[in-house]
Tab-separated table of C-alpha atoms in Angstrom:
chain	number	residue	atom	x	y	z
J	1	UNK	CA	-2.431	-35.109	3.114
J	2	UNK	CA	-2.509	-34.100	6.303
J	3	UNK	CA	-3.125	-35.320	9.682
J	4	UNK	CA	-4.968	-31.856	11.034
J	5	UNK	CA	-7.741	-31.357	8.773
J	6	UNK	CA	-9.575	-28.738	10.709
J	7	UNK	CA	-11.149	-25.733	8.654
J	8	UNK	CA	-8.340	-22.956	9.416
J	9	UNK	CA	-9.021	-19.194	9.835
J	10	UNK	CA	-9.059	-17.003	6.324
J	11	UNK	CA	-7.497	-14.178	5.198
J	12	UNK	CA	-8.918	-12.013	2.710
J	13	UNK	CA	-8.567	-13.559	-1.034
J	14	UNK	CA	-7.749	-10.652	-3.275
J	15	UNK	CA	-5.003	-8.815	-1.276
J	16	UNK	CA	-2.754	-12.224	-0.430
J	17	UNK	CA	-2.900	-12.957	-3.929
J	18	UNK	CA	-1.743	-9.638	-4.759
J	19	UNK	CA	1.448	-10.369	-2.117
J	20	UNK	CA	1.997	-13.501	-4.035
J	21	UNK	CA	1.677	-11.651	-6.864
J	22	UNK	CA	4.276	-9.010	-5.900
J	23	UNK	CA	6.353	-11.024	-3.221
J	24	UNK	CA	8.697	-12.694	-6.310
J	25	UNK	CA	8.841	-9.448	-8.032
J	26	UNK	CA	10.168	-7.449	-5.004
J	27	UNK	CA	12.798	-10.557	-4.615
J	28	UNK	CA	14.148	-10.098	-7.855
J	29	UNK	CA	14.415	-6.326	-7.303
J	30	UNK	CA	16.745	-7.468	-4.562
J	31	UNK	CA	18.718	-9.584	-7.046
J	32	UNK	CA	18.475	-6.900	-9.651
J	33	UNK	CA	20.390	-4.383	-6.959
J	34	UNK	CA	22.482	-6.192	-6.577
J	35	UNK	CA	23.461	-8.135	-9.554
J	36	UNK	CA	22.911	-4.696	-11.482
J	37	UNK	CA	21.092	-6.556	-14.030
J	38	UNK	CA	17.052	-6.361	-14.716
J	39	UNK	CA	16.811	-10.222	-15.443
J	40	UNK	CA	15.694	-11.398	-11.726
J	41	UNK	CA	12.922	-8.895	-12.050
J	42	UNK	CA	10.990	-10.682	-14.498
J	43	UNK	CA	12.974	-14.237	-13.497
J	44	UNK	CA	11.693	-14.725	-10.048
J	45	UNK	CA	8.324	-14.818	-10.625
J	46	UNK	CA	8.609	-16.503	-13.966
J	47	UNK	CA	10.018	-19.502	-12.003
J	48	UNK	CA	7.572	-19.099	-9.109
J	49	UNK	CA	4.457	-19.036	-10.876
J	50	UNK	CA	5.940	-20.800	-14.208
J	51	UNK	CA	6.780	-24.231	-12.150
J	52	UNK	CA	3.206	-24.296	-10.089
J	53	UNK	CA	1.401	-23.371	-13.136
J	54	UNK	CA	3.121	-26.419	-15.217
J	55	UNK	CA	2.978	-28.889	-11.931
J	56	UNK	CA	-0.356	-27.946	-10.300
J	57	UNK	CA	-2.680	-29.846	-12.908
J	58	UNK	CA	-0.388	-33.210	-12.270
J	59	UNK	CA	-1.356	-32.711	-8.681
J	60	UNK	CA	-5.175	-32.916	-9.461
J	61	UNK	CA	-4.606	-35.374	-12.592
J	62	UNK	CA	-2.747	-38.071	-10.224
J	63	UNK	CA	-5.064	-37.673	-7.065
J	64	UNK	CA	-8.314	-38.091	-9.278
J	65	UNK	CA	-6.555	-41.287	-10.621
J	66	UNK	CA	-5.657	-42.687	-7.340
J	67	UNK	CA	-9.405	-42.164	-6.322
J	68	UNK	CA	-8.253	-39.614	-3.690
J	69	UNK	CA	-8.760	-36.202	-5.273
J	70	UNK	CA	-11.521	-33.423	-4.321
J	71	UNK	CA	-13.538	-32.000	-6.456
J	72	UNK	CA	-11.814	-29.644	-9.390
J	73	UNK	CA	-13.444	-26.319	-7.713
J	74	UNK	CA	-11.731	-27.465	-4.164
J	75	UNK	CA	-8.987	-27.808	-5.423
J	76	UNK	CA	-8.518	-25.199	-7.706
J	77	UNK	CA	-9.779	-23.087	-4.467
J	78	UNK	CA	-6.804	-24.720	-2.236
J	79	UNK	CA	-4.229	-23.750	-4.736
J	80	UNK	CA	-5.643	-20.413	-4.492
J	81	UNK	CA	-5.350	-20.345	-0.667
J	82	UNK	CA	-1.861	-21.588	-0.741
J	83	UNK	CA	-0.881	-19.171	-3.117
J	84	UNK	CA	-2.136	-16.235	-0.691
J	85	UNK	CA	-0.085	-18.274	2.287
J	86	UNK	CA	2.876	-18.166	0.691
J	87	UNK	CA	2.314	-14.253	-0.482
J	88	UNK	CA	1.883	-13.414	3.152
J	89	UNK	CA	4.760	-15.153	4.449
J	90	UNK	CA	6.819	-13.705	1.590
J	91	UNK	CA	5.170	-10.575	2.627
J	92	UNK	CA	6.675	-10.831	6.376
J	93	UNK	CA	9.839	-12.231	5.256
J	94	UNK	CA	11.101	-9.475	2.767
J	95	UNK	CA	12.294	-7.029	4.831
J	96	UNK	CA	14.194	-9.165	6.760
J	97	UNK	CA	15.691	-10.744	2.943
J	98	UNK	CA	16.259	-7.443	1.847
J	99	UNK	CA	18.244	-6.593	4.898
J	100	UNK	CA	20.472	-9.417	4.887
J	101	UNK	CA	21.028	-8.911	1.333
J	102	UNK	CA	22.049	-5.316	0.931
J	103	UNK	CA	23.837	-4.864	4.068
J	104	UNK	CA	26.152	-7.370	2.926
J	105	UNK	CA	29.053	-6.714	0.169
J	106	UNK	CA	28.908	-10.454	-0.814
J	107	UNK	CA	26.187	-11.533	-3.810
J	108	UNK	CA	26.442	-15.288	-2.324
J	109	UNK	CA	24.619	-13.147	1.041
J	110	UNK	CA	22.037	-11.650	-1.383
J	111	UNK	CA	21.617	-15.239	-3.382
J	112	UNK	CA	21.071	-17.149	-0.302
J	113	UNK	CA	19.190	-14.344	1.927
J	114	UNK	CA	16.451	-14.682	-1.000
J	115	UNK	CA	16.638	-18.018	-1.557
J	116	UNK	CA	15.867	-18.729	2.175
J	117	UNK	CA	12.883	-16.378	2.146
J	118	UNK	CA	11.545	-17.506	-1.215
J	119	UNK	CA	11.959	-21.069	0.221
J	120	UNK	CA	10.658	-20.464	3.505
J	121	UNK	CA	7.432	-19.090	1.807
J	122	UNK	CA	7.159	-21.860	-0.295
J	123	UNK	CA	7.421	-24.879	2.039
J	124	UNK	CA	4.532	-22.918	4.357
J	125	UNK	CA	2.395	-22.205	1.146
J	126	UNK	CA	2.844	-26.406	0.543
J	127	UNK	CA	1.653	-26.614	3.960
J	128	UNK	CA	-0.800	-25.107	3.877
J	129	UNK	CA	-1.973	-26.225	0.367
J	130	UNK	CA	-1.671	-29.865	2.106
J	131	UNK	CA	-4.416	-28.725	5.064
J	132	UNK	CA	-6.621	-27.078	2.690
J	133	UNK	CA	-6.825	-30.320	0.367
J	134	UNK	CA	-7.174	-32.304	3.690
J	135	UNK	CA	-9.734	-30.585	4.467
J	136	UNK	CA	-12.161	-30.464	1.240
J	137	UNK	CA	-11.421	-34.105	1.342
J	138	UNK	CA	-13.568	-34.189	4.010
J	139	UNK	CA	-16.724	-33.621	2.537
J	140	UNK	CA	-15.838	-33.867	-1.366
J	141	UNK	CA	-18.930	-34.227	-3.303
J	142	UNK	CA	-22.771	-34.161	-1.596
J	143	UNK	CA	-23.418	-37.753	-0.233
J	144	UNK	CA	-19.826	-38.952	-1.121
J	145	UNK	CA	-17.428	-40.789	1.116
J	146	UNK	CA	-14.953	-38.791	3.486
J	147	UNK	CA	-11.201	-39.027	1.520
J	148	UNK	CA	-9.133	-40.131	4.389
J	149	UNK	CA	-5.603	-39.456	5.215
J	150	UNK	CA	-3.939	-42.802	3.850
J	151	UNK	CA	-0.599	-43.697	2.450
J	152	UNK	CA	-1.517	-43.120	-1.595
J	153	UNK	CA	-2.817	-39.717	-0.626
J	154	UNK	CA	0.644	-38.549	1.313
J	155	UNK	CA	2.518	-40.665	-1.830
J	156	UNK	CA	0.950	-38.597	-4.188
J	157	UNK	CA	1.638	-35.461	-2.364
J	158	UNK	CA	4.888	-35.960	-1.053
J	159	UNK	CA	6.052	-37.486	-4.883
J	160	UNK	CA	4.329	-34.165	-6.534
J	161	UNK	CA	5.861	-31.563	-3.931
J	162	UNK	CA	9.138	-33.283	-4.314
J	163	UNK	CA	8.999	-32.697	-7.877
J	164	UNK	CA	7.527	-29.250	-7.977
J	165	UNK	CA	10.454	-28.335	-5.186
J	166	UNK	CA	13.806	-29.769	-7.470
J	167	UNK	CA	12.106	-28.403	-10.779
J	168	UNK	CA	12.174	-24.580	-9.264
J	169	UNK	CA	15.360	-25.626	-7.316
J	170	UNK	CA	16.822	-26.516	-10.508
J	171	UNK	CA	15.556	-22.714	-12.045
J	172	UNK	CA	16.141	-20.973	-9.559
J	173	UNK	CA	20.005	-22.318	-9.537
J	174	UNK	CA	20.484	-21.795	-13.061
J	175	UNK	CA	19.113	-17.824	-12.477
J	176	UNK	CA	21.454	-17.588	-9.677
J	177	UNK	CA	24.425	-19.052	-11.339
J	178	UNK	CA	23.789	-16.456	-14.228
J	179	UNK	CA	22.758	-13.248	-11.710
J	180	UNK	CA	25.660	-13.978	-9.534
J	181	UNK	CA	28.114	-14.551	-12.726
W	1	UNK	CA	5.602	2.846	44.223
W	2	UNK	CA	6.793	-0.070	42.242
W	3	UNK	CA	6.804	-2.585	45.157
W	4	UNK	CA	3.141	-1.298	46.067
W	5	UNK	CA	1.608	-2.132	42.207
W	6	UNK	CA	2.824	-5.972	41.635
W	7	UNK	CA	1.778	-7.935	38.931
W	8	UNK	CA	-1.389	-8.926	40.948
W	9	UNK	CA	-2.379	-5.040	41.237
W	10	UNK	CA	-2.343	-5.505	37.104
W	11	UNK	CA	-4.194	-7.963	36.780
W	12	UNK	CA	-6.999	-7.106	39.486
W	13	UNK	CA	-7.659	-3.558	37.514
W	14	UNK	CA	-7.618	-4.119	33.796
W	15	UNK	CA	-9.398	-0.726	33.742
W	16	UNK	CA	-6.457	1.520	34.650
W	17	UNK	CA	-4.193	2.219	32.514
W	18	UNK	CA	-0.459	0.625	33.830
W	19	UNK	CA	2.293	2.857	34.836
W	20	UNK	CA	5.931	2.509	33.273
W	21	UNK	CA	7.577	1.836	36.088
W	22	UNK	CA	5.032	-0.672	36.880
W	23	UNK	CA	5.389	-2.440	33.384
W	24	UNK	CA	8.689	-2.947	33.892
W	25	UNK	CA	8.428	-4.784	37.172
W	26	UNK	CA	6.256	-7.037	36.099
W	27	UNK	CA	8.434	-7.938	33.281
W	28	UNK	CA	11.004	-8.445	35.365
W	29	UNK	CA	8.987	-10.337	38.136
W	30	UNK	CA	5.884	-11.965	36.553
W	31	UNK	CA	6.439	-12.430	32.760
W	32	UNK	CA	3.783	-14.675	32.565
W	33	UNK	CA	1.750	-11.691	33.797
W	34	UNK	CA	2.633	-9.629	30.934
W	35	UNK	CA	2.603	-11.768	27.925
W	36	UNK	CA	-1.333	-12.901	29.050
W	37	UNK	CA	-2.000	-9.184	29.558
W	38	UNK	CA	-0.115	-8.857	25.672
W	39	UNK	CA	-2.394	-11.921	24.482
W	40	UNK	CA	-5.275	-10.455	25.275
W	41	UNK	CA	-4.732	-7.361	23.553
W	42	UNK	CA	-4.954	-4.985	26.548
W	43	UNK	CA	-2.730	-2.052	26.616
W	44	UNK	CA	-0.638	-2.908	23.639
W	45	UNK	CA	0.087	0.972	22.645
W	46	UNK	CA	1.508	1.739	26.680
W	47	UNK	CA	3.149	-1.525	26.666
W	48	UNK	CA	5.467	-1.041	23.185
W	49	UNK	CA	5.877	2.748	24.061
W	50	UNK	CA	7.060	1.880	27.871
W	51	UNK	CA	9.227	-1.086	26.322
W	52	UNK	CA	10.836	1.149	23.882
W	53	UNK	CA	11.709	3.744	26.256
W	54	UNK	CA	12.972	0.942	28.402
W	55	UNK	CA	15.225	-0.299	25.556
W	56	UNK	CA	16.572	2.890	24.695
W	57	UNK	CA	17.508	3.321	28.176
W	58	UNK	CA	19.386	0.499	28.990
W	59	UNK	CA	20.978	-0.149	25.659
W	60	UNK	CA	22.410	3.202	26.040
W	61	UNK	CA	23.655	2.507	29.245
W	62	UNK	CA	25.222	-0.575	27.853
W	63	UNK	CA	26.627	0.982	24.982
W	64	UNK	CA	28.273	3.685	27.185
W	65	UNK	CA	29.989	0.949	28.898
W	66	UNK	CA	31.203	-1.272	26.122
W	67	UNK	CA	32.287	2.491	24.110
W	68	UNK	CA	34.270	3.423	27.738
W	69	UNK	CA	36.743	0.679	26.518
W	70	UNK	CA	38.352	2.931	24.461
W	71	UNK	CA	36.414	5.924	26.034
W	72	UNK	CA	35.931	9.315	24.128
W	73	UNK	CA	33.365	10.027	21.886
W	74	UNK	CA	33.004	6.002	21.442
W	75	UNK	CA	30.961	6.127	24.637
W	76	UNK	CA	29.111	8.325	22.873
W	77	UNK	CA	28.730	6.306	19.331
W	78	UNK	CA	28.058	3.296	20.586
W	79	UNK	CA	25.215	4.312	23.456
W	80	UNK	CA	23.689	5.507	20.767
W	81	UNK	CA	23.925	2.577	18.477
W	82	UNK	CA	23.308	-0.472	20.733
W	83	UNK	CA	19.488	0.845	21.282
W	84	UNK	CA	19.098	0.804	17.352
W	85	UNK	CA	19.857	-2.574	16.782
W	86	UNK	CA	17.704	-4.140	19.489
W	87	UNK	CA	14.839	-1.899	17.773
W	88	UNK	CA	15.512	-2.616	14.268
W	89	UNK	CA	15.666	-6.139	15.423
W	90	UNK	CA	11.996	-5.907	16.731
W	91	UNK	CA	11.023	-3.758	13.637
W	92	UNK	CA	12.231	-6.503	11.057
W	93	UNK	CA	11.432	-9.629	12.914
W	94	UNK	CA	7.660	-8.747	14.050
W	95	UNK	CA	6.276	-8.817	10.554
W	96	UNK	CA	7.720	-12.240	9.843
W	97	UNK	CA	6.168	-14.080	12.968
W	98	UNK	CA	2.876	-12.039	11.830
W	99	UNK	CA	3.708	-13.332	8.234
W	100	UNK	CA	4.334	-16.942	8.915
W	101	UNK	CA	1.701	-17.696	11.650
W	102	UNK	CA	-0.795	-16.161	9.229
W	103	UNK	CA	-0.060	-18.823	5.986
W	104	UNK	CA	-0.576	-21.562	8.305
W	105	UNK	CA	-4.104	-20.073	9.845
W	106	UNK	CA	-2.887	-18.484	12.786
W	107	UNK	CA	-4.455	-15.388	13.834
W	108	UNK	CA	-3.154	-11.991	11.993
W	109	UNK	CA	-2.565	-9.550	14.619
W	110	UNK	CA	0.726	-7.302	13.710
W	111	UNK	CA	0.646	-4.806	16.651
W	112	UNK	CA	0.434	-7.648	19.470
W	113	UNK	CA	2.990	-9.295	18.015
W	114	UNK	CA	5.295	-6.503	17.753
W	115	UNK	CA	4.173	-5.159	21.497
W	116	UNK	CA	5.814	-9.087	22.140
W	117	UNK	CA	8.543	-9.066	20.172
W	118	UNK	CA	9.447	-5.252	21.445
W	119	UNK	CA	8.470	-6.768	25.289
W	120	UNK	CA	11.223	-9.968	24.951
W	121	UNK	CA	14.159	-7.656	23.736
W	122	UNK	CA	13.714	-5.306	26.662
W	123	UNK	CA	13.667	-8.174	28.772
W	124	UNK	CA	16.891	-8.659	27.471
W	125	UNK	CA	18.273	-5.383	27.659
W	126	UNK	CA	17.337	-5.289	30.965
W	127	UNK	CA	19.561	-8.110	31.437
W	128	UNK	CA	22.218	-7.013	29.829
W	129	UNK	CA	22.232	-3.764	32.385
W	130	UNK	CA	22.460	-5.752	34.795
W	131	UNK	CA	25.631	-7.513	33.247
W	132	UNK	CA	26.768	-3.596	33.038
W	133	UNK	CA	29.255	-3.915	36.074
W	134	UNK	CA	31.318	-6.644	34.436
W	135	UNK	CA	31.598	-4.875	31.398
W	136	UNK	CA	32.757	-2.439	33.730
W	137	UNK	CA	35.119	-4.946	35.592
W	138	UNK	CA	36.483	-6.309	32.454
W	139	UNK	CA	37.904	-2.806	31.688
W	140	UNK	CA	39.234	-2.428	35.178
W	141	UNK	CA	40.942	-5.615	35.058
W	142	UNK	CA	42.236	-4.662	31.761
W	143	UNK	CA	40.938	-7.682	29.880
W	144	UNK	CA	42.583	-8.213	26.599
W	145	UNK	CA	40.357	-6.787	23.686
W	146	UNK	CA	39.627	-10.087	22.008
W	147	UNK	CA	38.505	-11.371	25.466
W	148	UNK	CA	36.259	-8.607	25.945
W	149	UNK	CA	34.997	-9.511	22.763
W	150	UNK	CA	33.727	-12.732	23.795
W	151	UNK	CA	33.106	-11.449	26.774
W	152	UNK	CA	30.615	-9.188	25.473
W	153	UNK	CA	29.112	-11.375	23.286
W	154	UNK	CA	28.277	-13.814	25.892
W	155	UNK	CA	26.488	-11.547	27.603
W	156	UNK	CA	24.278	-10.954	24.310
W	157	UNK	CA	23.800	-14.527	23.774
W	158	UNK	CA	22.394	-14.907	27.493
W	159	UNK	CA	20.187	-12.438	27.018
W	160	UNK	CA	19.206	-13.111	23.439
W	161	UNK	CA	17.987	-16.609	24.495
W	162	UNK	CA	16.518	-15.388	27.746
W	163	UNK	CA	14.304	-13.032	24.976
W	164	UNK	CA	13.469	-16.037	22.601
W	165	UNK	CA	12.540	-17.840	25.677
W	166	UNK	CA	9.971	-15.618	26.691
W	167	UNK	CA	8.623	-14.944	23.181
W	168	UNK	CA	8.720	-18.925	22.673
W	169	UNK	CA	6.619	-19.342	26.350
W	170	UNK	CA	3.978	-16.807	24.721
W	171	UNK	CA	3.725	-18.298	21.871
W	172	UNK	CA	3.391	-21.869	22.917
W	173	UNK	CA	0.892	-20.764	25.194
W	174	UNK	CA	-1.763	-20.018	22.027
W	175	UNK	CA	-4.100	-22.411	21.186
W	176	UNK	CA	-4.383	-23.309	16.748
W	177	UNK	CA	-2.603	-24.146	13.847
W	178	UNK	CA	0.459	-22.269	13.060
W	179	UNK	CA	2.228	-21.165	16.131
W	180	UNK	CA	5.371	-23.938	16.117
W	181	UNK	CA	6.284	-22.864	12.669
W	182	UNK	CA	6.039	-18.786	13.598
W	183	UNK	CA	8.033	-19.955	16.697
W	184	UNK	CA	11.210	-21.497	14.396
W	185	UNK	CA	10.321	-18.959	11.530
W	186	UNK	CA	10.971	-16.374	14.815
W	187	UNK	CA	13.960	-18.071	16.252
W	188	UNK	CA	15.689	-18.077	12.579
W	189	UNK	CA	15.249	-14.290	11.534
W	190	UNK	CA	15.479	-13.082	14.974
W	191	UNK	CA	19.007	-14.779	15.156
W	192	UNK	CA	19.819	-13.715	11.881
W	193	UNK	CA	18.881	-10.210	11.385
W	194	UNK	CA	19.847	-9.476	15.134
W	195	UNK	CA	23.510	-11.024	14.383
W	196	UNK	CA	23.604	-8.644	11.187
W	197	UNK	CA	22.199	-5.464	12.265
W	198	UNK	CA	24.585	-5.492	15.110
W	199	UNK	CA	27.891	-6.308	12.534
W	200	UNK	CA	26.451	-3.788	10.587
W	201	UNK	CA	26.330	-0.996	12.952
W	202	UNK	CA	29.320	-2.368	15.054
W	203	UNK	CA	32.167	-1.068	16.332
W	204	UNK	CA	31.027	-1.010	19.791
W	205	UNK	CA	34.391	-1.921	21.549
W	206	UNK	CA	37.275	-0.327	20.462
W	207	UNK	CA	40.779	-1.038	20.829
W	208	UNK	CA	42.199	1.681	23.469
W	209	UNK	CA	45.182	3.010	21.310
W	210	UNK	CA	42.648	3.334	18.330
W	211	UNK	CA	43.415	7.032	17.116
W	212	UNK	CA	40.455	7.566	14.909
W	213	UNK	CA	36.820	6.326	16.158
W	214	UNK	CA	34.742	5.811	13.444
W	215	UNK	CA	30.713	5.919	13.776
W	216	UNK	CA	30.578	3.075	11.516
W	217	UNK	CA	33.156	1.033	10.183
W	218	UNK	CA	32.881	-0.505	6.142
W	219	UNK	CA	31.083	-3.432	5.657
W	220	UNK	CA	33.546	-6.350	5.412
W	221	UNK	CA	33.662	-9.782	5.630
W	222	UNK	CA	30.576	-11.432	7.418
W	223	UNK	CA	29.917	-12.163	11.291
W	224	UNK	CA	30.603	-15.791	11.470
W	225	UNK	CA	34.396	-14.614	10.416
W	226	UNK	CA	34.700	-12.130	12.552
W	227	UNK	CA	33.371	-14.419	15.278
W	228	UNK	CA	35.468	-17.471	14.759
W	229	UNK	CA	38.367	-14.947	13.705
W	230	UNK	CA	38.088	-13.326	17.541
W	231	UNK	CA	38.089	-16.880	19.225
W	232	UNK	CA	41.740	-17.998	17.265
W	233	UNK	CA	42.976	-14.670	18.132
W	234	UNK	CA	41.835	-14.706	21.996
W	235	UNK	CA	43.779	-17.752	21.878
W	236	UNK	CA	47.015	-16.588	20.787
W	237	UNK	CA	46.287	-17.767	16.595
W	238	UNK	CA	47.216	-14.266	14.533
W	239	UNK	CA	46.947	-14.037	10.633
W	240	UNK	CA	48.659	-10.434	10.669
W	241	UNK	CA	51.251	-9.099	12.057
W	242	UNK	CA	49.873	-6.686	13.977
W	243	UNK	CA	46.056	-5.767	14.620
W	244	UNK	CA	45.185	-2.706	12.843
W	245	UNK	CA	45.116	0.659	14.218
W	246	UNK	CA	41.396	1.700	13.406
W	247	UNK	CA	39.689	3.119	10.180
C-alpha cells in the first residue's frame, strides 16, 4: 500500500478526531454564508463521513479476501489515524478556504476554494491511511507472515480509493449544484 | 556593527541573544545560517518579532513608492497596506504547512514554522526595497500605468519565488515523512492567498488624474482578469472606451 512503511510520529487521538469532526462542519458554514442557505451545514459532513462510513468496510472486506488485510483492530485503528490526518490538514487549510471564499463576490470562488481544501485534506488523510495499513501489515498477527507491498495490495487500494473519491465527488457536485443554484 | 557580527559570530554564540540588525544581515548574507538557527528552534520569538518589524519597514517603503504614482494621500494608503498583505500572507499560510506536514507524520511545530514562513517574506520584502529605485524610475520616466502594472508585479513575482525558494531549501533540508507534500501544499496557498489578499486590499498604483483615492476599492472580478486584462491593455487591446476615472 505503500512503499515507506516506517512507524510515523503521532498526534494525539481525541483532539484530531474532534478537527475531523468539526473541519466539514466549519466548510459548510462557509457554503452556508455564502449560499445563505443552512443545507451545507449539515451536507458537508454528511457526505464526508456518510461515503467513508459506507466504503470503509469494502476496504477491509476485499483486502481480507485477497489474503492481504491486517487484522480488524489495525485497521479499524488506521482509519482512525487517517481520519485525525485529514482533520488536521482541514484544520490548517480553513482559514486559508475561508479567505478565498468570502473575499470573493463569486459563489464558483467559494465552491471551488472549499472543494480544494476539503480535497486536499482528503487525498493526505488517504495517504496517510495507505502508510498506516502498510505499516500494521508488517507485523499483522503474532508469528504471522510480513504482508508485503505487492500489486493486489496497491489494486485493492487504488480500486477502493478510486471509488470512495468519485462517490463523494459525485455528492459533493450534486450539493454544490444545489448550494450554488 | 553589522559587518563586525556575521553569520559566523551567530553561530559561534548560541547563548546571546541576536541583535536586529544582525538578523537581518544574515538573512541577507547567509540564509542557510538562519533557517538552521530557525530549525533548531533557537530564538524563534526575536527572529518573527525582528522579521516583522523588518516587513513592516520595507513594505511601507515600497508602498510609498508604488502610492507616489499618483502621489497624495495614496502614498499614504498604500504604505500602509503593502505591509498587511505580506503579514496576512504569513498569518494564513503558516498553519497550513503546520497542518499538512502533520497528517503525513511530520513534526507539529506551529511557531517555527511561522518564524519561517514570516523569515522568507521579509527576505522578499527586502528585495523588493531594493527594486524601490525603479519603481521610482518608472515614475520619472513616466511609464504608462498598465506598464507599471506589470512592472510592479514583476518585481513581486521575483521576490515571491526568491521567498518560496528559501522556505523550499528549509524544508527540503528536514529529514521524515511529510515535508514534499507541506512543500507543494505551501507553494499552492502561499500563491493563492498571497495573489488574493493583495487584489483584495489593492489599489496600490493609481492612475495620476484619479480625483478620488479610495482606501479600498469594491471587490470585483477576480485577479487572473485583472492580470490578463492589464497585459491586452499594455499592449494597445481596450474593451472601453476610456479607462475609468477612479471610485
Amino acid at each position: 500500500m505503500s512503499a515507506i512503511s516506517e512507524p510515523l510520529p503521532y498526534y494525539p487521538r481525541g483532539p484530531a478526531l474532534a478537527l475531523a469532526a468539526l473541519g466539514p462542519v466549519a466548510i459548510g458554514a462557509i457554503m452556508a454564508l455564502r449560499s445563505e442557505t443552512a443545507a451545507p451545514l449539515l451536507a458537508v459532513p454528511a457526505v464526508v463521513f456518510g461515503v467513508v462510513a459506507a466504503t470503509s468496510p469494502a476496504l477491509y472486506i476485499a483486502s481480507a479476501a485477497t489474503g492481504t488485510a491486517p487484522p480488524l483492530s489495525a485497521v479499524v485503528r488506521a482509519f482512525g489515524v487517517a481520519l485525525g490526518a485529514f482533520g488536521i490538514a482541514l484544520a490548517g487549510l480553513l482559514l486559508p478556504a475561508a479567505f478565498l471564499a468570502l473575499s470573493s463576490i463569486d459563489t464558483v470562488m467559494t465552491f471551488a476554494a472549499a472543494s480544494a481544501a476539503v480535497g486536499a485534506a482528503a487525498f493526505l488523510g488517504l495517504r496517510r491511511l495507505a502508510h498506516e495499513l502498510g505499516a500494521a501489515g508488517k507485523s499483522p498477527y503474532p508469528g504471522a507472515a510480513e504482508i508485503k507491498p505487492s500489486l493486489t495490495v496497491s489494486t485493492v487500494f487504488f480500486v477502493w480509493s478510486a471509488a470512495t473519491i468519485g462517490i463523494a465527488g459525485r455528492l459533493w457536485w450534486d450539493l454544490a449544484s444545489e448550494v450554488l443554484s | 556593527m553589522i559587518g563586525a557580527m556575521d553569520g559566523a559570530d551567530l553561530r559561534a554564540a548560541p547563548a546571546r541573544e541576536p541583535r536586529s540588525p544582525a538578523l537581518i544581515d544574515q538573512l541577507l548574507r547567509d540564509r542557510d545560517a538562519i533557517v538552521a538557527r530557525i530549525a533548531a528552534g533557537k530564538d524563534l520569538m526575536t527572529i518573527t518579532k525582528t522579521m516583522v518589524a523588518t516587513i513592516a519597514i520595507t513594505m511601507a517603503i515600497v508602498g510609498a513608492a508604488l502610492g507616489s504614482y499618483r502621489g497624495g494621500i495614496q502614498i499614504g494608503y498604500a504604505a500602509i497596506k503593502l505591509p498587511l498583505v505580506l503579514i496576512g500572507t504569513a498569518a494564513l499560510s503558516a498553519p497550513a504547512l503546520t497542518a499538512i506536514g502533520a497528517a503525513l507524520g511530520r513534526r507539529s511545530r506551529l511557531t517555527a514554522d511561522l518564524a519561517l514562513v514570516i523569515t522568507a517574506l521579509a527576505y522578499g520584502a527586502l528585495l523588493l526595497v531594493a527594486c524601490t529605485p525603479l519603481i521610482l524610475l518608472g515614475r520619472a520616466v513616466d511609464l504608462s500605468y498598465h506598464q507599471m502594472i506589470l512592472s510592479t508585479v514583476a518585481m513581486f513575482s521575483v521576490a515571491g519565488i526568491a521567498s518560496l525558494r528559501l522556505v523550499t531549501r528549509a524544508l527540503s533540508a528536514e529529514t521524515g515523512p511529510g515535508r514534499g507534500s507541506a512543500i507543494i501544499g505551501l507553494c499552492v496557498v502561499f500563491a493563492l492567498v498571497g495573489g488574493q489578499l493583495a487584489w483584495s486590499l489593492r489599489p496600490y498604483l493609481l492612475r495620476p488624474r484619479t480625483q478620488e483615492v479610495p482606501f479600498l476599492r469594491e471587490t470585483e472580478g477576480s485577479l487572473f482578469d485583472a492580470i490578463t486584462g492589464a497585459v491586452r491593455s499594455a499592449r494597445g487591446i481596450y474593451t472601453r472606451d476610456s479607462a475609468p476615472l477612479g471610485d
